[in-house]
XYZ file of C-alpha atoms in Angstrom:
83
model
C 61.008 104.188 80.232
C 64.603 104.505 81.323
C 66.900 101.390 80.858
C 67.621 99.462 83.881
C 71.302 100.104 85.293
C 73.639 97.169 84.964
C 74.502 95.577 88.216
C 78.075 95.576 89.138
C 79.914 92.384 88.782
C 81.497 90.505 91.731
C 84.198 92.449 93.350
C 86.374 89.294 93.288
C 85.870 88.811 89.598
C 88.829 90.835 88.529
C 91.131 89.181 90.956
C 90.111 85.553 90.133
C 90.572 86.634 86.423
C 94.168 87.791 87.233
C 94.842 84.538 89.194
C 93.629 82.238 86.527
C 96.005 83.432 84.002
C 98.516 80.960 82.536
C 101.595 80.515 84.988
C 100.371 83.056 87.499
C 99.624 80.965 90.563
C 102.969 79.038 90.042
C 104.857 82.285 89.943
C 103.018 83.384 93.196
C 103.789 80.113 94.783
C 107.497 80.454 94.016
C 107.662 84.033 95.303
C 105.835 83.021 98.455
C 108.140 79.973 99.092
C 111.314 81.065 97.690
C 111.111 84.858 98.879
C 112.154 87.835 96.793
C 113.773 86.855 93.413
C 115.392 88.491 90.329
C 113.994 87.724 87.110
C 116.691 85.285 85.969
C 116.383 83.337 89.431
C 112.612 83.269 88.987
C 112.763 82.238 85.269
C 114.939 79.098 86.569
C 112.598 78.394 89.334
C 109.550 78.097 86.892
C 110.649 75.476 84.516
C 109.196 75.682 80.955
C 108.072 79.424 81.079
C 109.446 81.792 78.471
C 110.888 85.039 79.235
C 108.162 86.653 77.466
C 105.520 85.164 79.283
C 107.151 85.653 82.711
C 107.465 89.254 81.779
C 103.775 89.567 80.764
C 102.751 87.702 84.031
C 105.115 89.813 86.183
C 103.706 93.216 84.719
C 100.243 91.854 84.994
C 100.659 90.939 88.726
C 102.539 94.216 89.475
C 99.537 96.086 87.863
C 97.214 94.271 90.196
C 99.322 95.255 93.144
C 100.022 91.608 93.923
C 103.776 91.646 93.233
C 106.256 94.466 94.178
C 108.975 95.299 91.692
C 112.061 96.705 93.296
C 114.255 98.441 90.907
C 117.897 99.384 91.790
C 119.748 101.581 89.554
C 123.043 99.785 89.549
C 125.159 98.610 86.575
C 123.740 96.138 85.541
C 120.352 97.071 86.760
C 118.969 94.771 89.523
C 115.282 94.111 89.420
C 113.794 92.064 92.362
C 110.294 90.789 92.533
C 108.422 89.999 95.740
C 105.011 89.718 97.295
């Protein structure tokens, strides 16, 4: 007898897992209310977050296509994050 195929999970599950991460909703709220921000400005607008955590969260949000990372090849490089 063949084993039953697993039923697919809720399509919203991956989105909810992404949003429920630490600092994620706060970062999205800041980007929504303040508009596009560079990393340093974003770090100042989210008090208490470490640079490593902010970097990790922004990478996760970028991979999920919730945040856009705009990289300008200037000296010094300018990276702007937006929704």
